[in-house]
Amino acid sequence: MNTFVSFYWSTVGRKFWTALTGICLVGFVIVHLVGNLTLFLGNQAMNDYAYFLETALHGGLRPFGELALLVLFGGHAFTALSATLQNRRGRIQAYAVSRPAGGRSHQTLSSRTMAVTGLILLTFLVLHVAQFRFGVGFEWHVTAESAGTAHPVRDVYRTVVEAFHTPLWMGIYLFVMVLLGYHLRHGIWSAFQTLGTITTPLRRTLFILGAVLAVLLALGFLVLPIYVFSMVDPAGPFQSVPSALGGAR
Amino acid sequence: MSTQSMSFNLRVWRQDGPQAPGRLVDYKVVDISPEMSFLEMLDELNVQLIRRGERPVEFDSDCREGICGMCGLVITGVAHGPLPATTTCTLRMRHFQDGQTIEVEPFRAAAFPIVRDLVVDRSALDRIIQAGGFVSQNAGSAPDGNAVPVPKDDAENAMDAAACIGCGACVAACPNASAFLFTSAKVSQLAYLPQGRPEARRRVAGMVRQMDLEGFGNCTNHGECEAVCPKEVSIQHIARMRKEYWKAILG
C-alpha cells in the first residue's frame, strides 16, 4: 500500500494516472460521438439508442457506466490539477523574457493551456450532464405502453432539438467543442508518451495522428448542434416512442 | 574573414544575492568581433565594468568548448540562446544581428536558487545522481571484448543518453521546471547496458524520489527540453524512465 501511495504521489505516478484516465476518456468520447450520430437518423433512432442505454444489461449498464465515468473524470481532473499546482511551485520567479525554442519542441498553444481548457471542459460537463442526463429545464416525456402498463420515457431527441435551437446554448457548445479539440490535440499523443516507451519515429507519428483525431472529434461534435440549429421545422418529428415499447405512432 | 565589429544592447539580470531583489540592467557593448563567443562578449562587458569601478556580471563557465556543462544562460528567452544543439560558450556573436537587444537571464527554477547575477546553484542535479545514478556492484576486471553482448541499438541509445553534460538547460526551458530529461538521461545511460541492470530498480526509484524532493515540476510533454538540449538528448529517454520507474515500484 505504501509503495502504491508513493507511486501515486510521485511526479511520474501522477502523470501516469492522468494519461491512463485520459486515454479511457478519449475512448468514451469516441463512443459518445458515434452514439450521437443517431441524431442524423431521426427521432426514432436517437430515442431507441437512449432507451437501449437505459435498459441494457437489465438496466445495469447505465449505473455502472456512470460510476466508471465519474471515477475517470474525477481522477483525471484531480491528478492533473495536483500536478499543475506542483508545476507552478517549480518556478517561483518567472522569466522576464521567454519564448519557445521551436525546432524539436512539441510545445503548442494546446500544450500550454491544458489546465485552462480542462477546467472549462469540467465546468461544461456539469452543465451538460444536468441538461441531457437529468433533463433539467427540458421535461419532455413520451408515454409508451408495454405489457399493458404505461411508461413515461424521456424524449431525448426533443431535449436535444430544443436545446440547440437556443442560440446561447448552441454558442456555448460550439465554443466548448473547439476547446475539446485543443485539449485533445496535446492530450492524445502526450498520453501515449507518458504511458510507455515510444520510439522517436512512433512519437512523431502519434504527434500528427493525435492532432488529426482531435480535429475529427471536435468536428463531429460541432456538426451536431449546427445541424440541429439549421433544421427548418424542429417541432415536426416529435413524439417518438422507442420501438422496444411499441414503436412510432 | 570578416573584420567588422558589432555592437549590442544588453539587458542583463543583476541580483546581489540569493534573497536580494533582481532586475534587468541595460548595458551597451561595442567593438565586438563576430567570431567572439557569447561568454567572451560578456568578458568584454566585464572589462568595461571593472574599468568603471562597477561590480562585474557574475556567470558560470569552465571549459568553454561545450563539453563540461558549467555555462548556461537564458539568452533572448531561450536556454543557451537561439541556436540549436549549442552551449552558451560555443554560441558565436555572428548569430545575432548587429545592434540587436539581447536579454540575458539566469536559469530559473525553484530548485536552482540564484547565487548572484547569472550564477545559479545546480547542486540539486548532483543530489539526483547521488541518489542512484551510478553502478556500485563489483564489476571485476575488464571483460574480454565481446564477452558481454550489447545489441547495437541499445549501445547507441545508451551513448545518446550519456551525451548529457548536466547543464540544466532542460530544467530552465521547461514550462514546469521539470528535471525529467536530465534524470532520464542519467537513468538510460545505465539502464540500456548489462552492467546497469542489477541495480536498475533501486536506481530509478531513488533518483525519481530525489528529483521530487528537490522541488522540480512534472513532465507534461512540451518537449522544450529536447529543443534546447546542447546534446540533443531525446525525450524518448523520458518515456523509458517512466517505464523503468513503474516496473521498479509496482512490478
Short mmCIF file of C-alpha atoms in Angstrom, two decimals:
data_model
loop_
_atom_site.label_atom_id
_atom_site.label_comp_id
_atom_site.label_asym_id
_atom_site.label_seq_id
_atom_site.Cartn_x
_atom_site.Cartn_y
_atom_site.Cartn_z
CA MET A 1 0.00 0.00 0.00
CA ASN A 2 2.83 2.34 0.89
CA THR A 3 4.53 1.76 -2.45
CA PHE A 4 1.23 2.43 -4.21
CA VAL A 5 0.81 5.72 -2.37
CA SER A 6 4.39 6.79 -3.07
CA PHE A 7 3.93 5.87 -6.74
CA TYR A 8 0.69 7.83 -6.93
CA TRP A 9 2.18 10.98 -5.43
CA SER A 10 5.44 10.85 -7.42
CA THR A 11 5.80 13.10 -10.44
CA VAL A 12 5.90 10.02 -12.65
CA GLY A 13 2.84 8.47 -11.00
CA ARG A 14 0.55 11.49 -11.18
CA LYS A 15 1.08 11.79 -14.89
CA PHE A 16 0.66 8.03 -15.32
CA TRP A 17 -2.86 8.17 -13.85
CA THR A 18 -3.65 11.34 -15.76
CA ALA A 19 -2.64 9.65 -19.01
CA LEU A 20 -4.41 6.36 -18.26
CA THR A 21 -7.70 8.02 -17.35
CA GLY A 22 -7.25 10.39 -20.30
CA ILE A 23 -6.93 7.55 -22.80
CA CYS A 24 -10.06 5.90 -21.36
CA LEU A 25 -11.92 9.22 -21.65
CA VAL A 26 -10.88 9.58 -25.29
CA GLY A 27 -12.39 6.13 -25.84
CA PHE A 28 -15.59 7.31 -24.15
CA VAL A 29 -15.70 10.49 -26.27
CA ILE A 30 -15.42 8.40 -29.46
CA VAL A 31 -18.29 6.12 -28.36
CA HIS A 32 -20.31 9.16 -27.30
CA LEU A 33 -19.87 10.78 -30.72
CA VAL A 34 -20.84 7.61 -32.59
CA GLY A 35 -23.95 7.35 -30.41
CA ASN A 36 -24.84 10.98 -31.05
CA LEU A 37 -24.69 10.44 -34.79
CA THR A 38 -28.02 8.58 -34.44
CA LEU A 39 -29.46 12.09 -34.41
CA PHE A 40 -28.95 12.19 -38.18
CA LEU A 41 -31.17 9.11 -38.48
CA GLY A 42 -34.04 10.96 -36.83
CA ASN A 43 -36.04 10.93 -33.63
CA GLN A 44 -36.77 7.22 -33.70
CA ALA A 45 -33.13 6.15 -33.94
CA MET A 46 -31.97 8.52 -31.23
CA ASN A 47 -34.67 7.64 -28.71
CA ASP A 48 -34.12 3.96 -29.45
CA TYR A 49 -30.43 4.42 -28.70
CA ALA A 50 -31.22 6.27 -25.46
CA TYR A 51 -33.69 3.55 -24.48
CA PHE A 52 -31.06 0.92 -25.20
CA LEU A 53 -28.56 2.66 -22.89
CA GLU A 54 -31.20 2.90 -20.14
CA THR A 55 -32.20 -0.72 -20.25
CA ALA A 56 -29.11 -2.64 -21.42
CA LEU A 57 -27.86 -5.41 -19.11
CA HIS A 58 -31.24 -5.33 -17.25
CA GLY A 59 -30.67 -1.66 -16.51
CA GLY A 60 -27.19 -2.34 -15.15
CA LEU A 61 -25.19 -0.67 -17.91
CA ARG A 62 -26.21 2.85 -17.03
CA PRO A 63 -25.37 2.93 -13.29
CA PHE A 64 -22.14 1.02 -13.89
CA GLY A 65 -21.14 3.26 -16.77
CA GLU A 66 -21.99 6.42 -14.89
CA LEU A 67 -19.94 5.33 -11.90
CA ALA A 68 -16.99 4.49 -14.15
CA LEU A 69 -17.24 7.87 -15.87
CA LEU A 70 -17.44 9.67 -12.53
CA VAL A 71 -14.25 7.92 -11.38
CA LEU A 72 -12.48 8.57 -14.69
CA PHE A 73 -13.40 12.25 -14.97
CA GLY A 74 -12.80 12.88 -11.27
CA GLY A 75 -9.49 11.02 -11.23
CA HIS A 76 -8.29 12.72 -14.41
CA ALA A 77 -9.12 16.21 -13.14
CA PHE A 78 -7.74 15.61 -9.66
CA THR A 79 -4.35 14.17 -10.68
CA ALA A 80 -3.89 16.70 -13.48
CA LEU A 81 -4.72 19.67 -11.27
CA SER A 82 -2.50 18.45 -8.43
CA ALA A 83 0.35 18.13 -10.95
CA THR A 84 -0.38 21.62 -12.30
CA LEU A 85 -0.21 23.11 -8.80
CA GLN A 86 3.10 21.30 -8.23
CA ASN A 87 4.44 22.67 -11.53
CA ARG A 88 3.61 26.21 -10.51
CA ARG A 89 5.79 25.75 -7.44
CA GLY A 90 8.63 24.54 -9.71
CA ARG A 91 9.39 28.07 -10.90
CA ILE A 92 8.58 30.81 -8.42
CA GLN A 93 10.11 33.74 -10.33
CA ALA A 94 9.08 33.85 -13.97
CA TYR A 95 11.41 34.82 -16.80
CA ALA A 96 11.34 38.45 -17.88
CA VAL A 97 11.62 37.23 -21.48
CA SER A 98 10.71 33.71 -22.54
CA ARG A 99 9.88 32.25 -25.91
CA PRO A 100 9.50 28.74 -27.35
CA ALA A 101 12.69 27.28 -28.79
CA GLY A 102 10.91 25.76 -31.80
CA GLY A 103 12.80 23.08 -33.69
CA ARG A 104 12.40 19.72 -31.97
CA SER A 105 9.95 21.09 -29.39
CA HIS A 106 6.42 19.70 -29.15
CA GLN A 107 5.18 22.80 -27.36
CA THR A 108 1.93 24.22 -28.74
CA LEU A 109 -0.77 26.61 -27.58
CA SER A 110 -2.67 23.44 -26.77
CA SER A 111 0.07 22.05 -24.51
CA ARG A 112 0.39 25.34 -22.61
CA THR A 113 -3.35 25.65 -21.94
CA MET A 114 -4.23 22.11 -20.83
CA ALA A 115 -5.23 23.17 -17.30
CA VAL A 116 -7.38 26.07 -18.56
CA THR A 117 -9.15 24.09 -21.29
CA GLY A 118 -9.53 21.18 -18.85
CA LEU A 119 -11.20 23.36 -16.20
CA ILE A 120 -13.59 24.86 -18.76
CA LEU A 121 -14.44 21.37 -20.02
CA LEU A 122 -15.09 20.24 -16.44
CA THR A 123 -17.45 23.17 -15.84
CA PHE A 124 -19.18 22.46 -19.13
CA LEU A 125 -19.53 18.81 -18.15
CA VAL A 126 -21.62 19.73 -15.09
CA LEU A 127 -23.98 21.80 -17.26
CA HIS A 128 -24.08 19.13 -19.96
CA VAL A 129 -24.94 16.31 -17.56
CA ALA A 130 -27.60 18.41 -15.83
CA GLN A 131 -29.10 19.27 -19.21
CA PHE A 132 -29.10 15.97 -21.08
CA ARG A 133 -28.68 13.30 -18.43
CA PHE A 134 -31.09 14.77 -15.88
CA GLY A 135 -33.08 16.90 -18.33
CA VAL A 136 -33.14 19.99 -16.13
CA GLY A 137 -35.39 22.52 -17.83
CA PHE A 138 -36.42 20.06 -20.53
CA GLU A 139 -39.10 17.87 -19.06
CA TRP A 140 -40.25 16.20 -22.28
CA HIS A 141 -41.66 12.73 -21.99
CA VAL A 142 -43.37 10.38 -24.31
CA THR A 143 -45.66 7.80 -22.88
CA ALA A 144 -45.09 4.29 -24.02
CA GLU A 145 -47.12 1.23 -23.29
CA SER A 146 -45.67 -2.18 -22.87
CA ALA A 147 -47.26 -5.26 -21.37
CA GLY A 148 -50.34 -3.23 -20.64
CA THR A 149 -48.62 -0.62 -18.40
CA ALA A 150 -47.73 2.92 -19.36
CA HIS A 151 -44.11 4.08 -19.01
CA PRO A 152 -43.07 7.67 -19.21
CA VAL A 153 -39.87 7.75 -21.28
CA ARG A 154 -37.74 10.86 -21.63
CA ASP A 155 -37.77 12.26 -25.14
CA VAL A 156 -34.02 12.76 -25.57
CA TYR A 157 -34.40 13.76 -29.18
CA ARG A 158 -36.75 16.60 -28.35
CA THR A 159 -34.48 17.73 -25.49
CA VAL A 160 -31.53 17.94 -27.88
CA VAL A 161 -33.50 19.79 -30.54
CA GLU A 162 -34.96 22.28 -28.05
CA ALA A 163 -31.53 22.93 -26.52
CA PHE A 164 -29.74 23.52 -29.79
CA HIS A 165 -32.44 25.84 -31.03
CA THR A 166 -31.40 28.26 -28.31
CA PRO A 167 -28.61 30.41 -29.79
CA LEU A 168 -26.95 30.76 -26.38
CA TRP A 169 -26.72 27.00 -25.87
CA MET A 170 -25.53 26.42 -29.40
CA GLY A 171 -22.85 29.10 -28.94
CA ILE A 172 -21.68 27.53 -25.67
CA TYR A 173 -21.46 24.09 -27.30
CA LEU A 174 -19.55 25.36 -30.33
CA PHE A 175 -17.06 27.17 -28.11
CA VAL A 176 -16.53 24.23 -25.78
CA MET A 177 -16.14 21.72 -28.63
CA VAL A 178 -13.34 23.84 -30.12
CA LEU A 179 -11.68 23.77 -26.69
CA LEU A 180 -12.17 19.98 -26.58
CA GLY A 181 -10.23 19.77 -29.83
CA TYR A 182 -7.46 21.91 -28.35
CA HIS A 183 -7.35 19.77 -25.21
CA LEU A 184 -7.09 16.55 -27.21
CA ARG A 185 -4.53 17.97 -29.65
CA HIS A 186 -1.89 17.73 -26.92
CA GLY A 187 -3.66 15.18 -24.75
CA ILE A 188 -3.79 12.20 -27.10
CA TRP A 189 -0.15 11.93 -28.15
CA SER A 190 1.03 13.09 -24.74
CA ALA A 191 -0.83 10.25 -23.02
CA PHE A 192 0.96 7.71 -25.21
CA GLN A 193 4.32 9.33 -24.44
CA THR A 194 3.50 9.20 -20.72
CA LEU A 195 2.31 5.60 -20.78
CA GLY A 196 5.42 3.96 -22.09
CA THR A 197 8.47 3.72 -24.18
CA ILE A 198 7.65 5.07 -27.57
CA THR A 199 10.45 5.42 -30.04
CA THR A 200 11.14 8.72 -31.74
CA PRO A 201 9.59 7.80 -35.15
CA LEU A 202 6.45 6.46 -33.44
CA ARG A 203 6.25 9.58 -31.27
CA ARG A 204 6.36 11.86 -34.31
CA THR A 205 3.63 9.78 -36.00
CA LEU A 206 1.44 9.90 -32.90
CA PHE A 207 2.00 13.66 -32.62
CA ILE A 208 0.36 14.03 -36.04
CA LEU A 209 -2.28 11.29 -35.62
CA GLY A 210 -3.31 12.78 -32.26
CA ALA A 211 -3.92 16.13 -33.94
CA VAL A 212 -5.96 14.51 -36.72
CA LEU A 213 -8.13 12.59 -34.23
CA ALA A 214 -8.61 15.73 -32.14
CA VAL A 215 -9.80 17.69 -35.18
CA LEU A 216 -12.12 14.88 -36.29
CA LEU A 217 -13.70 14.54 -32.84
CA ALA A 218 -14.16 18.29 -32.49
CA LEU A 219 -15.68 18.50 -35.98
CA GLY A 220 -18.01 15.59 -35.24
CA PHE A 221 -19.35 17.30 -32.13
CA LEU A 222 -19.54 20.65 -33.92
CA VAL A 223 -21.64 19.32 -36.77
CA LEU A 224 -24.45 18.10 -34.48
CA PRO A 225 -25.54 21.43 -32.94
CA ILE A 226 -25.13 23.19 -36.29
CA TYR A 227 -27.29 20.55 -38.00
CA VAL A 228 -30.00 20.83 -35.37
CA PHE A 229 -29.89 24.63 -35.39
CA SER A 230 -30.35 24.66 -39.15
CA MET A 231 -33.39 22.34 -39.05
CA VAL A 232 -36.33 24.25 -40.51
CA ASP A 233 -39.19 22.60 -38.66
CA PRO A 234 -37.93 21.23 -35.37
CA ALA A 235 -41.39 20.65 -33.97
CA GLY A 236 -42.34 18.26 -36.76
CA PRO A 237 -40.95 14.88 -35.86
CA PHE A 238 -41.58 14.90 -32.12
CA GLN A 239 -43.47 12.25 -30.20
CA SER A 240 -41.29 9.30 -30.93
CA VAL A 241 -41.58 6.24 -28.76
CA PRO A 242 -38.72 3.76 -28.52
CA SER A 243 -39.51 0.88 -30.83
CA ALA A 244 -38.94 -1.55 -28.00
CA LEU A 245 -42.02 -0.05 -26.37
CA GLY A 246 -44.28 -0.15 -29.35
CA GLY A 247 -42.54 1.99 -31.94
CA ALA A 248 -43.57 5.16 -33.68
CA ARG A 249 -47.19 6.08 -33.93
CA MET B 1 37.48 36.94 -42.75
CA SER B 2 35.05 39.49 -41.63
CA THR B 3 36.74 42.29 -39.71
CA GLN B 4 33.59 44.22 -39.00
CA SER B 5 32.80 44.92 -35.39
CA MET B 6 29.37 44.59 -33.87
CA SER B 7 27.57 46.37 -31.07
CA PHE B 8 24.73 45.13 -28.88
CA ASN B 9 22.25 46.47 -26.37
CA LEU B 10 22.38 44.03 -23.47
CA ARG B 11 19.73 43.65 -20.81
CA VAL B 12 21.42 41.61 -18.09
CA TRP B 13 19.84 40.23 -14.92
CA ARG B 14 21.65 41.71 -11.90
CA GLN B 15 20.98 40.36 -8.43
CA ASP B 16 23.28 40.93 -5.42
CA GLY B 17 22.48 37.74 -3.54
CA PRO B 18 20.05 34.84 -3.15
CA GLN B 19 17.48 36.88 -1.21
CA ALA B 20 18.09 40.25 -2.90
CA PRO B 21 15.66 41.53 -5.50
CA GLY B 22 16.93 41.38 -9.06
CA ARG B 23 16.28 43.38 -12.21
CA LEU B 24 17.34 43.67 -15.83
CA VAL B 25 20.05 46.34 -16.29
CA ASP B 26 20.82 47.89 -19.69
CA TYR B 27 24.40 47.85 -20.97
CA LYS B 28 25.86 48.78 -24.33
CA VAL B 29 28.81 46.80 -25.73
CA VAL B 30 30.75 47.97 -28.80
CA ASP B 31 33.67 46.67 -30.88
CA ILE B 32 32.54 43.06 -30.57
CA SER B 33 34.06 40.65 -33.08
CA PRO B 34 31.51 38.38 -34.81
CA GLU B 35 33.77 35.44 -34.02
CA MET B 36 33.58 36.00 -30.27
CA SER B 37 31.65 33.52 -28.19
CA PHE B 38 28.77 34.80 -26.08
CA LEU B 39 30.91 34.43 -22.94
CA GLU B 40 33.81 36.34 -24.50
CA MET B 41 31.36 39.12 -25.25
CA LEU B 42 30.35 39.11 -21.55
CA ASP B 43 34.07 39.18 -20.65
CA GLU B 44 34.34 42.38 -22.72
CA LEU B 45 31.38 43.82 -20.82
CA ASN B 46 33.07 42.97 -17.52
CA VAL B 47 36.35 44.65 -18.56
CA GLN B 48 34.29 47.75 -19.23
CA LEU B 49 32.50 47.46 -15.85
CA ILE B 50 35.75 46.90 -13.92
CA ARG B 51 37.30 49.99 -15.56
CA ARG B 52 34.28 51.99 -14.44
CA GLY B 53 34.71 50.62 -10.91
CA GLU B 54 31.46 48.64 -11.01
CA ARG B 55 30.95 45.05 -9.90
CA PRO B 56 31.36 42.74 -12.92
CA VAL B 57 28.50 40.48 -14.04
CA GLU B 58 28.97 37.04 -12.49
CA PHE B 59 28.32 34.00 -14.63
CA ASP B 60 29.43 30.35 -14.66
CA SER B 61 31.86 28.93 -17.19
CA ASP B 62 34.64 26.39 -17.33
CA CYS B 63 35.80 24.50 -20.43
CA ARG B 64 34.39 26.99 -22.97
CA GLU B 65 34.31 24.26 -25.58
CA GLY B 66 30.83 22.90 -24.99
CA ILE B 67 31.57 19.73 -23.05
CA CYS B 68 31.60 20.49 -19.32
CA GLY B 69 28.04 21.70 -18.72
CA MET B 70 29.09 24.58 -16.47
CA CYS B 71 27.86 27.52 -18.53
CA GLY B 72 24.22 28.22 -19.07
CA LEU B 73 22.24 31.38 -19.65
CA VAL B 74 18.78 32.14 -20.96
CA ILE B 75 19.50 34.36 -23.98
CA THR B 76 16.65 36.21 -25.72
CA GLY B 77 14.24 33.94 -23.85
CA VAL B 78 15.80 30.62 -24.89
CA ALA B 79 18.15 28.49 -22.77
CA HIS B 80 21.65 28.54 -24.33
CA GLY B 81 20.41 31.02 -26.94
CA PRO B 82 18.63 30.72 -30.29
CA LEU B 83 20.99 28.26 -32.00
CA PRO B 84 20.00 24.58 -31.52
CA ALA B 85 22.43 21.98 -30.14
CA THR B 86 24.74 24.66 -28.76
CA THR B 87 26.02 25.62 -25.32
CA THR B 88 26.26 29.27 -24.32
CA CYS B 89 30.07 29.13 -24.62
CA THR B 90 30.02 27.86 -28.21
CA LEU B 91 27.36 30.34 -29.35
CA ARG B 92 29.05 32.99 -31.55
CA MET B 93 28.06 36.63 -31.81
CA ARG B 94 27.67 36.30 -35.59
CA HIS B 95 24.39 34.52 -34.85
CA PHE B 96 22.92 37.83 -33.66
CA GLN B 97 22.04 40.98 -35.60
CA ASP B 98 24.33 43.99 -35.26
CA GLY B 99 22.70 46.41 -32.83
CA GLN B 100 20.28 43.75 -31.51
CA THR B 101 18.87 43.96 -27.99
CA ILE B 102 19.78 40.77 -26.14
CA GLU B 103 18.17 39.78 -22.84
CA VAL B 104 20.37 37.65 -20.57
CA GLU B 105 18.81 35.85 -17.61
CA PRO B 106 19.85 33.03 -15.29
CA PHE B 107 18.37 29.50 -15.48
CA ARG B 108 15.24 29.88 -13.40
CA ALA B 109 13.75 27.11 -11.24
CA ALA B 110 12.77 26.84 -7.60
CA ALA B 111 15.35 24.04 -7.33
CA PHE B 112 18.09 26.29 -8.83
CA PRO B 113 18.44 29.16 -6.33
CA ILE B 114 20.24 32.22 -7.71
CA VAL B 115 23.62 32.78 -6.07
CA ARG B 116 24.37 36.11 -7.71
CA ASP B 117 23.56 37.70 -11.09
CA LEU B 118 23.57 34.86 -13.62
CA VAL B 119 25.05 32.19 -11.33
CA VAL B 120 22.61 29.55 -10.04
CA ASP B 121 23.16 26.66 -7.66
CA ARG B 122 22.55 23.45 -9.63
CA SER B 123 23.67 21.02 -6.92
CA ALA B 124 20.12 19.60 -6.92
CA LEU B 125 21.19 17.73 -10.08
CA ASP B 126 24.24 16.34 -8.22
CA ARG B 127 21.99 15.06 -5.45
CA ILE B 128 19.84 13.24 -8.02
CA ILE B 129 22.99 11.47 -9.26
CA GLN B 130 23.97 10.68 -5.66
CA ALA B 131 20.55 9.06 -5.14
CA GLY B 132 21.42 6.22 -7.53
CA GLY B 133 22.95 7.38 -10.79
CA PHE B 134 25.93 5.08 -10.59
CA VAL B 135 26.97 1.42 -10.67
CA SER B 136 28.26 0.22 -7.29
CA GLN B 137 28.48 -3.52 -7.82
CA ASN B 138 31.94 -5.02 -8.04
CA ALA B 139 32.38 -5.47 -11.78
CA GLY B 140 35.72 -7.29 -11.51
CA SER B 141 38.47 -6.77 -14.05
CA ALA B 142 37.78 -5.64 -17.61
CA PRO B 143 35.90 -8.37 -19.52
CA ASP B 144 37.19 -9.77 -22.81
CA GLY B 145 35.98 -7.92 -25.87
CA ASN B 146 32.51 -9.11 -26.97
CA ALA B 147 32.21 -11.32 -23.86
CA VAL B 148 29.22 -9.22 -22.78
CA PRO B 149 26.97 -8.85 -25.83
CA VAL B 150 25.21 -5.49 -26.18
CA PRO B 151 22.76 -5.01 -29.06
CA LYS B 152 23.75 -2.19 -31.39
CA ASP B 153 20.55 -0.18 -30.78
CA ASP B 154 20.98 -0.40 -27.00
CA ALA B 155 24.59 0.75 -27.24
CA GLU B 156 23.55 3.70 -29.41
CA ASN B 157 20.71 4.68 -27.06
CA ALA B 158 22.97 4.46 -24.03
CA MET B 159 25.59 6.62 -25.77
CA ASP B 160 22.97 9.19 -26.81
CA ALA B 161 21.80 9.45 -23.19
CA ALA B 162 25.39 9.61 -21.90
CA ALA B 163 25.98 12.70 -24.05
CA CYS B 164 24.12 14.69 -21.34
CA ILE B 165 26.54 17.20 -19.78
CA GLY B 166 24.21 18.05 -16.89
CA CYS B 167 23.98 21.77 -17.70
CA GLY B 168 20.36 22.07 -16.56
CA ALA B 169 19.06 23.78 -19.72
CA CYS B 170 16.21 21.21 -19.80
CA VAL B 171 15.03 22.47 -16.41
CA ALA B 172 15.47 26.10 -17.45
CA ALA B 173 13.45 25.67 -20.66
CA CYS B 174 10.67 23.51 -19.21
CA PRO B 175 7.48 25.49 -18.52
CA ASN B 176 7.14 23.29 -15.41
CA ALA B 177 10.82 23.48 -14.38
CA SER B 178 10.92 19.70 -14.60
CA ALA B 179 14.20 17.75 -14.43
CA PHE B 180 12.79 14.72 -16.29
CA LEU B 181 15.15 14.95 -19.27
CA PHE B 182 18.27 15.17 -17.12
CA THR B 183 17.18 12.38 -14.77
CA SER B 184 16.01 10.15 -17.60
CA ALA B 185 19.32 10.54 -19.45
CA LYS B 186 21.19 9.52 -16.31
CA VAL B 187 18.83 6.53 -15.87
CA SER B 188 19.01 5.48 -19.54
CA GLN B 189 22.80 5.60 -19.90
CA LEU B 190 22.98 2.75 -17.39
CA ALA B 191 19.63 1.02 -17.90
CA TYR B 192 20.37 0.10 -21.53
CA LEU B 193 23.62 -1.69 -20.61
CA PRO B 194 24.04 -5.06 -18.85
CA GLN B 195 26.24 -3.53 -16.15
CA GLY B 196 23.39 -1.21 -15.18
CA ARG B 197 20.63 -3.82 -14.92
CA PRO B 198 21.35 -5.36 -11.45
CA GLU B 199 20.70 -2.05 -9.67
CA ALA B 200 18.18 -0.67 -12.19
CA ARG B 201 15.16 -0.73 -9.85
CA ARG B 202 16.88 0.82 -6.86
CA ARG B 203 18.47 3.43 -9.12
CA VAL B 204 15.36 4.75 -10.82
CA ALA B 205 13.28 4.69 -7.62
CA GLY B 206 15.96 6.63 -5.71
CA MET B 207 16.60 9.17 -8.46
CA VAL B 208 12.92 9.94 -9.06
CA ARG B 209 12.32 10.28 -5.30
CA GLN B 210 15.24 12.72 -5.01
CA MET B 211 14.09 14.65 -8.09
CA ASP B 212 10.67 15.11 -6.47
CA LEU B 213 12.19 16.14 -3.11
CA GLU B 214 14.23 18.86 -4.82
CA GLY B 215 11.02 20.56 -5.98
CA PHE B 216 11.22 20.08 -9.74
CA GLY B 217 7.90 20.01 -11.64
CA ASN B 218 6.10 17.24 -13.54
CA CYS B 219 6.77 16.42 -17.16
CA THR B 220 3.79 17.37 -19.31
CA ASN B 221 5.48 16.54 -22.62
CA HIS B 222 6.03 20.02 -24.01
CA GLY B 223 9.37 18.78 -25.39
CA GLU B 224 11.04 22.20 -24.90
CA CYS B 225 13.87 20.40 -23.07
CA GLU B 226 14.89 18.40 -26.14
CA ALA B 227 14.75 21.54 -28.30
CA VAL B 228 17.26 23.44 -26.13
CA CYS B 229 19.46 20.49 -25.10
CA PRO B 230 23.01 21.20 -26.34
CA LYS B 231 23.49 17.45 -26.78
CA GLU B 232 20.03 16.82 -28.32
CA VAL B 233 19.09 14.21 -25.73
CA SER B 234 15.71 12.80 -26.83
CA ILE B 235 12.52 12.76 -24.75
CA GLN B 236 12.42 9.10 -25.77
CA HIS B 237 14.52 8.61 -22.60
CA ILE B 238 11.74 10.19 -20.52
CA ALA B 239 9.29 7.57 -21.79
CA ARG B 240 11.90 4.93 -20.99
CA MET B 241 12.44 6.26 -17.45
CA ARG B 242 8.70 6.19 -16.74
CA LYS B 243 8.53 2.55 -17.73
CA GLU B 244 11.60 1.74 -15.64
CA TYR B 245 10.01 3.56 -12.70
CA TRP B 246 6.72 1.73 -12.58
CA LYS B 247 8.50 -1.56 -13.14
CA ALA B 248 10.60 -0.67 -10.10
CA ILE B 249 7.70 0.45 -7.88
CA LEU B 250 4.76 -1.71 -8.96
CA GLY B 251 6.48 -4.65 -10.67
#
